[in-house]
Amino acid sequence: MDGSNAMWGGRFAEGPAAVMREINASIPFDKRLWKQDIAGSKAHVAMLGARGIVSAEDAATIAAGLDQVAAHYAANGVAEDLGLEDIHMQTEARLAEAIGPVAGRLHTARSRNDQVATDFRLWVRDAIDQVLAALGGFQAALLVRAEEHAASVMPGFTHLQSAQPVTLGHHLMAYHAMIARDVSRFADARVRMNRSPLGSAALAGTGFPIDRAMTARALGFDGPMTNSLDGVSDRDFALDYLVAATQCALHLSRLAEEFVLWASQPFGFVALSDQWSTGSSIMPQKRNPDAAELVRGHSGRIMGCMTALMVTMKGLPLAYSKDMQDDKPPVFEAHDLLALSIAAMTGMVKSATFRTERMRAVAEAGFATATDLADWLVREAGLPFREAHHVTGRAVKRAEDLGIALDALSIEDLKAIDARIDDRVYGVLSVDASVASRTSFGGTAPDNVRAAIRAARETSE
Ligand code: ARG
């Protein structure tokens, strides 16, 4: 469109500079809101008709016109006409093409400020629903693999040093617990955000006799927001989404990092399926865990999106400022990256081959049952834990010198270290005995892991 703007150009003699048009336009990204924009407008015009603010006939014409515009968008996409600035002006212009000047009645008792706040909330609400569904699928995949490996022994680490044996099922269930917290964060954000800003108008409300409860209900909100200034200027809902997305991405990144480590030759704990590996153009032997690396990488970008919007918002006075137009790209970007990351981790978890023999061998090699020996000395020989720790340290040293596992030390060797040790100690020195003994609530004993899986299945039903 040349010359002054059709939507607000009444007091302008000249049109904007080309760069002004470019910096001002949000249509290249906010066209993603078109479904929400149509839904918001339909709810608004139905209310205008019901309240007699526009005639019933005009309201019906506008509603039918909006359906036509929606059909046009669905078939052709949304044109990136920078002159029409954003999805709201685009839709109004399309509506005018479809039904003529009566289209101009749609914007009665409304502003783009409450319109965009409404559209964006609806979009983020849909995004949360998509994420919740995807996380449910990821959790289901974790449960299946955890059940399969409830008793598969692997080395548990602290400081990335072999610490105590655990089971792979227990390790996977730790991620299940993290994702359960993510699910609760997203669900909580959804509850908090589900209030309608529509009817806040530009910032102060309106003198038209609107019914905000009616539009809120029509759009599936729990009710209207209580303050019109807050209605147009609040972006907490987007930040809540980004904070939840960041924490979720952080969890996915930690599992991705473990897959990268585990898939490396020195670990050899996992073989990623062909579908989730890539080759090297120069080194024929390579099977690279690129998807896991990218999930790890994407988490950094998602955190960046959260930071971007927090910094954008932190200095803004009430109510709307155009800075807030920049709220959408980071949320869209974070959502796309998170959706890909969840799908990729789900695929990797489902299809990975866990090398349980190798995990067991490493658990056995790392003197990971040393704590069990110390605990046995406390329980069966009455030593104070500190002394038991010391005795066990000498046993580990002896096994290390001989190049054998702890449970391969002869009883003579053990008795030479401390005469109070007897044969019964072999009952706790194997990795299986070690994990089976960890029966405290939340511990790694296979029966506990199976109980945790059952409990998780029950809560998700
Ligand atoms: N494109 C704008 C945005 O995304 C819509 C709101 C514009 N409001 C205004 N007063 N210029 O934030």
Short mmCIF file of C-alpha atoms and ligand atoms in Angstrom, two decimals:
data_model
loop_
_atom_site.label_atom_id
_atom_site.label_comp_id
_atom_site.label_asym_id
_atom_site.label_seq_id
_atom_site.Cartn_x
_atom_site.Cartn_y
_atom_site.Cartn_z
CA MET A 1 0.00 0.00 0.00
CA ASP A 2 1.42 3.40 -0.96
CA GLY A 3 0.91 6.68 0.82
CA SER A 4 -0.53 6.92 4.29
CA ASN A 5 -1.87 3.91 6.14
CA ALA A 6 -5.49 2.96 5.67
CA MET A 7 -5.89 1.87 9.29
CA TRP A 8 -4.47 4.89 11.04
CA GLY A 9 -3.47 7.31 8.27
CA GLY A 10 -6.14 9.94 8.92
CA ARG A 11 -3.70 12.44 10.37
CA PHE A 12 -0.72 11.52 8.17
CA ALA A 13 0.14 13.31 4.93
CA GLU A 14 3.02 11.04 3.96
CA GLY A 15 3.59 7.30 4.09
CA PRO A 16 6.41 5.72 6.07
CA ALA A 17 10.00 5.42 4.87
CA ALA A 18 10.84 2.00 3.47
CA VAL A 19 13.01 1.14 6.47
CA MET A 20 10.28 2.37 8.82
CA ARG A 21 7.87 0.03 7.12
CA GLU A 22 10.34 -2.81 7.53
CA ILE A 23 11.21 -2.22 11.18
CA ASN A 24 7.57 -1.69 12.04
CA ALA A 25 6.15 -4.79 10.41
CA SER A 26 5.50 -7.96 12.35
CA ILE A 27 3.62 -9.82 9.62
CA PRO A 28 6.66 -11.95 8.66
CA PHE A 29 6.37 -13.71 12.01
CA ASP A 30 2.97 -12.91 13.49
CA LYS A 31 1.21 -14.51 10.53
CA ARG A 32 1.60 -17.64 12.65
CA LEU A 33 -1.21 -16.21 14.79
CA TRP A 34 -3.80 -16.22 12.01
CA LYS A 35 -6.06 -18.92 13.45
CA GLN A 36 -6.07 -17.24 16.86
CA ASP A 37 -6.68 -13.85 15.23
CA ILE A 38 -9.75 -15.16 13.40
CA ALA A 39 -11.03 -16.90 16.56
CA GLY A 40 -10.57 -13.70 18.62
CA SER A 41 -12.37 -11.61 16.02
CA LYS A 42 -15.26 -14.04 15.76
CA ALA A 43 -15.74 -14.03 19.53
CA HIS A 44 -15.54 -10.23 19.54
CA VAL A 45 -18.05 -9.67 16.74
CA ALA A 46 -20.51 -12.19 18.20
CA MET A 47 -20.39 -10.19 21.43
CA LEU A 48 -20.79 -6.85 19.57
CA GLY A 49 -23.89 -8.29 17.90
CA ALA A 50 -25.30 -9.73 21.14
CA ARG A 51 -24.85 -6.38 22.90
CA GLY A 52 -26.36 -4.40 20.02
CA ILE A 53 -23.10 -2.49 19.49
CA VAL A 54 -23.29 -3.54 15.85
CA SER A 55 -26.50 -4.78 14.23
CA ALA A 56 -27.18 -8.51 14.22
CA GLU A 57 -27.07 -8.42 10.42
CA ASP A 58 -23.65 -6.72 10.29
CA ALA A 59 -22.31 -9.11 12.92
CA ALA A 60 -23.45 -12.07 10.82
CA THR A 61 -21.90 -10.60 7.67
CA ILE A 62 -18.60 -10.00 9.46
CA ALA A 63 -18.57 -13.50 10.99
CA ALA A 64 -19.18 -15.08 7.58
CA GLY A 65 -16.49 -12.83 6.08
CA LEU A 66 -14.01 -13.96 8.73
CA ASP A 67 -14.73 -17.57 7.75
CA GLN A 68 -13.94 -16.65 4.16
CA VAL A 69 -10.67 -15.01 5.20
CA ALA A 70 -9.77 -18.09 7.25
CA ALA A 71 -10.48 -20.33 4.26
CA HIS A 72 -8.30 -18.07 2.12
CA TYR A 73 -5.42 -18.27 4.64
CA ALA A 74 -5.79 -22.03 4.94
CA ALA A 75 -5.59 -22.43 1.17
CA ASN A 76 -2.97 -19.82 0.28
CA GLY A 77 -1.09 -18.98 3.44
CA VAL A 78 -0.84 -15.41 4.71
CA ALA A 79 0.79 -12.90 2.36
CA GLU A 80 3.72 -10.99 3.83
CA ASP A 81 2.53 -7.54 2.87
CA LEU A 82 4.75 -5.22 4.93
CA GLY A 83 2.41 -2.30 4.19
CA LEU A 84 -0.27 -4.08 6.20
CA GLU A 85 2.12 -4.34 9.15
CA ASP A 86 0.66 -7.23 11.12
CA ILE A 87 -1.82 -10.11 11.07
CA HIS A 88 -4.56 -7.93 12.56
CA MET A 89 -4.39 -5.33 9.76
CA GLN A 90 -3.90 -8.04 7.18
CA THR A 91 -7.08 -9.79 8.30
CA GLU A 92 -9.08 -6.58 8.40
CA ALA A 93 -7.92 -5.69 4.89
CA ARG A 94 -8.82 -9.17 3.59
CA LEU A 95 -12.18 -8.87 5.35
CA ALA A 96 -12.85 -5.55 3.63
CA GLU A 97 -12.06 -7.16 0.27
CA ALA A 98 -14.55 -9.90 1.07
CA ILE A 99 -17.48 -7.93 2.52
CA GLY A 100 -16.84 -4.25 1.86
CA PRO A 101 -17.00 -1.29 4.24
CA VAL A 102 -19.00 -3.11 6.93
CA ALA A 103 -15.64 -4.77 7.78
CA GLY A 104 -14.74 -1.47 9.42
CA ARG A 105 -17.25 -2.16 12.22
CA LEU A 106 -15.26 -5.14 13.53
CA HIS A 107 -12.71 -2.97 15.31
CA THR A 108 -15.35 -1.21 17.44
CA ALA A 109 -14.54 -1.36 21.20
CA ARG A 110 -11.23 -3.07 20.57
CA SER A 111 -7.60 -2.14 19.94
CA ARG A 112 -4.76 -4.08 18.41
CA ASN A 113 -3.28 -3.96 21.91
CA ASP A 114 -5.89 -6.23 23.47
CA GLN A 115 -6.23 -8.09 20.20
CA VAL A 116 -2.57 -9.12 20.04
CA ALA A 117 -2.49 -9.95 23.75
CA THR A 118 -5.48 -12.25 23.20
CA ASP A 119 -4.15 -13.89 20.04
CA PHE A 120 -0.75 -14.55 21.58
CA ARG A 121 -2.23 -16.02 24.76
CA LEU A 122 -4.37 -18.36 22.69
CA TRP A 123 -1.29 -19.39 20.70
CA VAL A 124 0.82 -20.05 23.79
CA ARG A 125 -2.04 -22.04 25.31
CA ASP A 126 -2.12 -24.27 22.21
CA ALA A 127 1.66 -24.56 22.35
CA ILE A 128 1.46 -25.78 25.95
CA ASP A 129 -1.12 -28.39 24.98
CA GLN A 130 1.20 -29.63 22.22
CA VAL A 131 4.18 -29.78 24.57
CA LEU A 132 2.16 -31.64 27.22
CA ALA A 133 1.11 -34.25 24.66
CA ALA A 134 4.69 -34.66 23.44
CA LEU A 135 6.05 -34.96 26.98
CA GLY A 136 3.45 -37.64 27.71
CA GLY A 137 4.84 -39.64 24.79
CA PHE A 138 8.40 -39.13 26.00
CA GLN A 139 7.50 -40.30 29.50
CA ALA A 140 5.77 -43.37 28.10
CA ALA A 141 8.96 -44.24 26.17
CA LEU A 142 11.05 -43.80 29.33
CA LEU A 143 8.72 -46.11 31.28
CA VAL A 144 8.94 -48.85 28.66
CA ARG A 145 12.74 -48.81 28.60
CA ALA A 146 12.99 -48.47 32.41
CA GLU A 147 10.78 -51.51 32.88
CA GLU A 148 12.87 -53.53 30.45
CA HIS A 149 16.01 -52.55 32.39
CA ALA A 150 14.68 -52.46 35.96
CA ALA A 151 17.41 -54.92 36.99
CA SER A 152 20.16 -54.08 34.45
CA VAL A 153 23.20 -53.06 36.48
CA MET A 154 25.24 -50.07 35.45
CA PRO A 155 27.80 -47.95 37.26
CA GLY A 156 26.24 -44.97 39.00
CA PHE A 157 28.47 -41.91 38.97
CA THR A 158 29.30 -38.92 41.08
CA HIS A 159 31.97 -36.57 39.73
CA LEU A 160 31.71 -38.87 36.67
CA GLN A 161 33.67 -41.41 38.73
CA SER A 162 32.22 -44.88 39.34
CA ALA A 163 30.40 -44.46 42.65
CA GLN A 164 27.89 -47.22 43.40
CA PRO A 165 26.08 -49.62 41.12
CA VAL A 166 22.57 -48.60 40.10
CA THR A 167 20.17 -50.00 37.57
CA LEU A 168 19.60 -48.51 34.14
CA GLY A 169 15.89 -48.53 34.90
CA HIS A 170 16.52 -46.36 37.96
CA HIS A 171 18.64 -43.99 35.89
CA LEU A 172 15.94 -43.61 33.24
CA MET A 173 13.30 -43.10 35.93
CA ALA A 174 15.30 -40.14 37.24
CA TYR A 175 14.57 -38.45 33.89
CA HIS A 176 10.95 -39.50 34.16
CA ALA A 177 10.78 -37.64 37.49
CA MET A 178 12.38 -34.52 35.96
CA ILE A 179 9.92 -34.55 33.08
CA ALA A 180 7.04 -34.95 35.54
CA ARG A 181 8.12 -31.64 37.09
CA ASP A 182 8.23 -30.07 33.62
CA VAL A 183 4.72 -31.32 32.94
CA SER A 184 3.56 -29.73 36.17
CA ARG A 185 5.27 -26.43 35.31
CA PHE A 186 3.58 -26.26 31.90
CA ALA A 187 0.21 -27.28 33.35
CA ASP A 188 0.56 -24.66 36.08
CA ALA A 189 1.47 -21.96 33.53
CA ARG A 190 -1.60 -22.90 31.52
CA VAL A 191 -3.92 -22.46 34.50
CA ARG A 192 -2.42 -19.08 35.39
CA MET A 193 -2.52 -17.70 31.84
CA ASN A 194 -6.06 -18.71 31.05
CA ARG A 195 -7.64 -15.26 31.53
CA SER A 196 -8.83 -13.09 28.71
CA PRO A 197 -7.33 -9.65 27.99
CA LEU A 198 -9.93 -9.00 25.27
CA GLY A 199 -11.95 -5.90 26.06
CA SER A 200 -9.03 -4.12 27.76
CA ALA A 201 -9.09 -2.12 24.50
CA ALA A 202 -6.11 0.21 24.01
CA LEU A 203 -5.29 0.39 27.74
CA ALA A 204 -8.18 1.99 29.61
CA GLY A 205 -11.15 -0.19 28.74
CA THR A 206 -14.00 1.16 26.61
CA GLY A 207 -17.22 3.14 26.96
CA PHE A 208 -19.11 0.66 24.75
CA PRO A 209 -21.30 -1.76 26.73
CA ILE A 210 -19.16 -4.81 25.98
CA ASP A 211 -19.45 -8.19 27.72
CA ARG A 212 -15.97 -9.40 28.56
CA ALA A 213 -17.22 -12.54 30.27
CA MET A 214 -18.92 -13.56 27.05
CA THR A 215 -15.82 -13.25 24.86
CA ALA A 216 -13.70 -14.92 27.54
CA ARG A 217 -16.04 -17.88 27.62
CA ALA A 218 -16.21 -18.13 23.83
CA LEU A 219 -12.42 -18.38 23.67
CA GLY A 220 -12.16 -21.00 26.41
CA PHE A 221 -10.74 -18.63 29.03
CA ASP A 222 -11.75 -18.97 32.68
CA GLY A 223 -12.81 -15.31 32.77
CA PRO A 224 -11.56 -11.82 31.91
CA MET A 225 -8.37 -10.26 33.30
CA THR A 226 -9.24 -7.79 36.03
CA ASN A 227 -7.20 -4.74 35.02
CA SER A 228 -7.16 -3.28 31.52
CA LEU A 229 -3.62 -1.86 31.83
CA ASP A 230 -2.34 -5.26 32.92
CA GLY A 231 -4.45 -6.88 30.22
CA VAL A 232 -2.57 -5.20 27.38
CA SER A 233 0.89 -5.08 28.96
CA ASP A 234 1.24 -8.46 30.66
CA ARG A 235 3.52 -10.97 28.98
CA ASP A 236 3.99 -13.22 32.02
CA PHE A 237 2.22 -16.00 30.16
CA ALA A 238 4.92 -15.99 27.48
CA LEU A 239 7.66 -15.85 30.10
CA ASP A 240 6.07 -18.69 32.08
CA TYR A 241 6.11 -20.72 28.90
CA LEU A 242 9.75 -19.87 28.21
CA VAL A 243 10.85 -20.62 31.77
CA ALA A 244 9.12 -24.00 31.65
CA ALA A 245 10.55 -24.63 28.18
CA THR A 246 14.04 -23.73 29.37
CA GLN A 247 13.92 -26.10 32.31
CA CYS A 248 12.53 -28.84 30.13
CA ALA A 249 15.23 -28.23 27.49
CA LEU A 250 17.83 -28.33 30.24
CA HIS A 251 16.61 -31.78 31.30
CA LEU A 252 16.60 -33.02 27.72
CA SER A 253 20.10 -31.64 27.31
CA ARG A 254 21.39 -33.60 30.30
CA LEU A 255 20.02 -36.85 28.90
CA ALA A 256 21.38 -35.91 25.47
CA GLU A 257 24.79 -35.37 27.04
CA GLU A 258 24.62 -38.81 28.65
CA PHE A 259 23.77 -40.35 25.30
CA VAL A 260 26.73 -38.58 23.70
CA LEU A 261 29.03 -39.91 26.44
CA TRP A 262 27.51 -43.38 26.49
CA ALA A 263 27.70 -43.72 22.72
CA SER A 264 31.44 -42.94 22.74
CA GLN A 265 33.86 -45.89 22.44
CA PRO A 266 35.43 -45.54 25.91
CA PHE A 267 31.96 -45.87 27.48
CA GLY A 268 30.25 -48.10 24.94
CA PHE A 269 27.05 -48.14 27.00
CA VAL A 270 24.64 -47.43 24.15
CA ALA A 271 24.37 -47.90 20.42
CA LEU A 272 22.05 -45.36 18.88
CA SER A 273 19.96 -46.79 16.08
CA ASP A 274 20.86 -45.98 12.46
CA GLN A 275 17.86 -43.68 12.35
CA TRP A 276 19.37 -41.50 15.05
CA SER A 277 23.02 -41.49 13.97
CA THR A 278 24.94 -39.89 11.16
CA GLY A 279 28.11 -40.92 9.39
CA SER A 280 31.23 -38.93 8.64
CA SER A 281 32.11 -37.93 5.09
CA ILE A 282 35.77 -38.75 5.72
CA MET A 283 35.96 -41.31 8.56
CA PRO A 284 34.03 -44.42 7.51
CA GLN A 285 33.95 -45.95 10.99
CA LYS A 286 32.03 -43.04 12.54
CA ARG A 287 28.50 -43.13 13.91
CA ASN A 288 27.88 -39.74 15.33
CA PRO A 289 25.14 -38.90 17.87
CA ASP A 290 24.25 -35.64 16.07
CA ALA A 291 20.64 -35.53 17.22
CA ALA A 292 21.70 -35.78 20.87
CA GLU A 293 24.32 -33.09 20.31
CA LEU A 294 21.73 -30.83 18.71
CA VAL A 295 19.28 -31.34 21.57
CA ARG A 296 22.13 -30.28 23.87
CA GLY A 297 22.82 -27.31 21.59
CA HIS A 298 19.18 -26.30 21.21
CA SER A 299 18.82 -25.99 24.97
CA GLY A 300 21.24 -23.07 24.84
CA ARG A 301 19.17 -21.35 22.20
CA ILE A 302 15.96 -21.92 24.16
CA MET A 303 17.57 -20.33 27.23
CA GLY A 304 18.57 -17.44 24.97
CA CYS A 305 14.94 -16.97 23.93
CA MET A 306 13.88 -16.78 27.57
CA THR A 307 16.59 -14.23 28.31
CA ALA A 308 15.66 -12.19 25.24
CA LEU A 309 12.05 -11.72 26.31
CA MET A 310 12.92 -11.05 29.96
CA VAL A 311 15.31 -8.31 28.88
CA THR A 312 12.76 -6.90 26.44
CA MET A 313 10.13 -6.61 29.17
CA LYS A 314 12.12 -5.50 32.16
CA GLY A 315 12.19 -1.75 31.56
CA LEU A 316 8.81 -1.17 29.95
CA PRO A 317 6.42 1.31 31.54
CA LEU A 318 2.69 0.57 31.40
CA ALA A 319 0.93 -0.08 29.21
CA TYR A 320 1.72 -1.25 25.65
CA SER A 321 5.04 -0.34 24.01
CA LYS A 322 6.07 -1.43 20.55
CA ASP A 323 9.06 -3.27 22.02
CA MET A 324 6.47 -5.88 22.95
CA GLN A 325 6.04 -6.80 19.31
CA ASP A 326 9.40 -8.55 19.77
CA ASP A 327 7.75 -10.97 22.21
CA LYS A 328 6.74 -13.43 19.52
CA PRO A 329 9.93 -14.53 17.69
CA PRO A 330 11.64 -15.91 20.81
CA VAL A 331 8.53 -17.83 21.85
CA PHE A 332 8.02 -19.25 18.35
CA GLU A 333 11.69 -20.18 18.10
CA ALA A 334 11.80 -21.79 21.55
CA HIS A 335 8.63 -23.75 20.82
CA ASP A 336 9.89 -25.10 17.50
CA LEU A 337 13.23 -26.09 19.03
CA LEU A 338 11.60 -27.70 22.06
CA ALA A 339 9.12 -29.68 19.95
CA LEU A 340 11.98 -31.02 17.84
CA SER A 341 14.07 -31.80 20.91
CA ILE A 342 11.30 -33.76 22.64
CA ALA A 343 10.56 -35.72 19.47
CA ALA A 344 14.24 -36.49 18.91
CA MET A 345 14.86 -37.63 22.50
CA THR A 346 11.72 -39.78 22.38
CA GLY A 347 12.94 -41.44 19.18
CA MET A 348 16.42 -42.01 20.60
CA VAL A 349 15.14 -43.48 23.88
CA LYS A 350 12.73 -45.78 22.05
CA SER A 351 15.28 -47.14 19.61
CA ALA A 352 18.56 -47.18 21.55
CA THR A 353 20.32 -50.49 22.19
CA PHE A 354 21.64 -50.44 25.72
CA ARG A 355 24.85 -52.47 26.07
CA THR A 356 24.05 -53.95 29.45
CA GLU A 357 26.96 -56.42 29.47
CA ARG A 358 29.38 -53.55 29.04
CA MET A 359 27.63 -51.48 31.73
CA ARG A 360 27.83 -54.40 34.14
CA ALA A 361 31.51 -55.00 33.40
CA VAL A 362 32.33 -51.34 34.05
CA ALA A 363 30.29 -51.37 37.26
CA GLU A 364 32.24 -54.44 38.42
CA ALA A 365 35.59 -52.97 37.45
CA GLY A 366 35.17 -49.71 39.32
CA PHE A 367 35.15 -51.10 42.91
CA ALA A 368 31.63 -49.74 42.99
CA THR A 369 30.65 -52.05 45.85
CA ALA A 370 33.22 -50.57 48.24
CA THR A 371 30.44 -48.83 50.16
CA ASP A 372 28.69 -52.17 50.54
CA LEU A 373 31.81 -53.63 52.17
CA ALA A 374 32.02 -50.68 54.54
CA ASP A 375 28.31 -50.98 55.37
CA TRP A 376 28.77 -54.72 56.00
CA LEU A 377 31.63 -54.03 58.45
CA VAL A 378 29.34 -51.64 60.32
CA ARG A 379 26.37 -53.99 60.32
CA GLU A 380 27.99 -57.35 60.86
CA ALA A 381 31.28 -56.58 62.62
CA GLY A 382 30.17 -53.57 64.65
CA LEU A 383 32.83 -51.15 63.33
CA PRO A 384 32.18 -47.40 63.43
CA PHE A 385 31.56 -46.20 59.83
CA ARG A 386 34.78 -44.12 59.74
CA GLU A 387 36.89 -47.14 60.64
CA ALA A 388 34.95 -49.34 58.19
CA HIS A 389 35.66 -46.75 55.47
CA HIS A 390 39.37 -47.00 56.24
CA VAL A 391 39.45 -50.82 56.23
CA THR A 392 37.54 -50.83 52.93
CA GLY A 393 40.04 -48.39 51.45
CA ARG A 394 42.79 -50.90 52.18
CA ALA A 395 40.79 -53.70 50.57
CA VAL A 396 40.28 -51.57 47.43
CA LYS A 397 44.03 -50.86 47.35
CA ARG A 398 44.79 -54.60 47.62
CA ALA A 399 42.37 -55.48 44.79
CA GLU A 400 43.81 -52.68 42.67
CA ASP A 401 47.37 -53.97 43.26
CA LEU A 402 46.29 -57.47 42.26
CA GLY A 403 44.31 -56.13 39.30
CA ILE A 404 41.11 -57.90 40.35
CA ALA A 405 37.57 -57.00 41.42
CA LEU A 406 36.68 -56.61 45.12
CA ASP A 407 34.67 -59.82 45.22
CA ALA A 408 37.67 -61.71 43.70
CA LEU A 409 39.82 -61.05 46.78
CA SER A 410 40.41 -64.30 48.74
CA ILE A 411 39.18 -64.58 52.29
CA GLU A 412 42.82 -64.81 53.40
CA ASP A 413 43.55 -61.48 51.73
CA LEU A 414 40.51 -59.92 53.38
CA LYS A 415 41.28 -61.34 56.81
CA ALA A 416 44.83 -60.04 56.53
CA ILE A 417 43.34 -56.56 56.18
CA ASP A 418 40.91 -57.02 59.07
CA ALA A 419 40.43 -60.23 60.99
CA ARG A 420 36.79 -59.45 61.70
CA ILE A 421 35.86 -60.10 58.04
CA ASP A 422 34.38 -63.55 57.30
CA ASP A 423 32.89 -65.45 54.34
CA ARG A 424 29.47 -63.87 54.63
CA VAL A 425 30.94 -60.70 53.13
CA TYR A 426 30.78 -62.23 49.64
CA GLY A 427 27.01 -61.91 49.91
CA VAL A 428 27.28 -58.12 49.52
CA LEU A 429 30.28 -57.68 47.26
CA SER A 430 28.60 -58.44 43.92
CA VAL A 431 26.95 -55.62 41.99
CA ASP A 432 23.65 -57.51 41.97
CA ALA A 433 23.69 -57.87 45.75
CA SER A 434 24.56 -54.21 46.03
CA VAL A 435 21.64 -52.91 43.98
CA ALA A 436 19.24 -55.45 45.52
CA SER A 437 20.12 -54.12 48.97
CA ARG A 438 19.20 -50.51 48.14
CA THR A 439 15.61 -50.88 49.22
CA SER A 440 15.13 -47.51 50.93
CA PHE A 441 12.27 -45.51 49.40
CA GLY A 442 13.48 -44.01 46.12
CA GLY A 443 16.50 -46.36 46.06
CA THR A 444 17.78 -48.39 43.11
CA ALA A 445 16.72 -51.94 44.13
CA PRO A 446 15.00 -53.52 41.10
CA ASP A 447 11.80 -54.07 43.09
CA ASN A 448 11.76 -50.39 44.02
CA VAL A 449 12.28 -49.40 40.39
CA ARG A 450 9.35 -51.59 39.35
CA ALA A 451 7.21 -50.03 42.08
CA ALA A 452 8.19 -46.54 40.88
CA ILE A 453 7.20 -47.46 37.33
CA ARG A 454 3.84 -48.79 38.54
CA ALA A 455 3.23 -45.60 40.56
CA ALA A 456 4.13 -43.42 37.55
CA ARG A 457 1.75 -45.37 35.33
CA GLU A 458 -1.03 -44.93 37.88
CA THR A 459 -0.60 -41.14 38.17
CA SER A 460 -0.49 -40.68 34.41
CA GLU A 461 -3.78 -42.58 33.95
N1 ARG B 1 1.92 -5.83 15.75
C1 ARG B 1 1.71 -5.37 17.07
C2 ARG B 1 2.34 -6.33 18.08
O1 ARG B 1 2.65 -7.42 17.71
C3 ARG B 1 0.25 -5.25 17.36
C4 ARG B 1 -0.08 -4.22 18.36
C5 ARG B 1 0.16 -2.87 17.81
N2 ARG B 1 -0.34 -1.85 18.63
C6 ARG B 1 -0.01 -0.61 18.45
N3 ARG B 1 -0.49 0.26 19.25
N4 ARG B 1 0.77 -0.21 17.47
O2 ARG B 1 2.57 -6.00 19.21
#
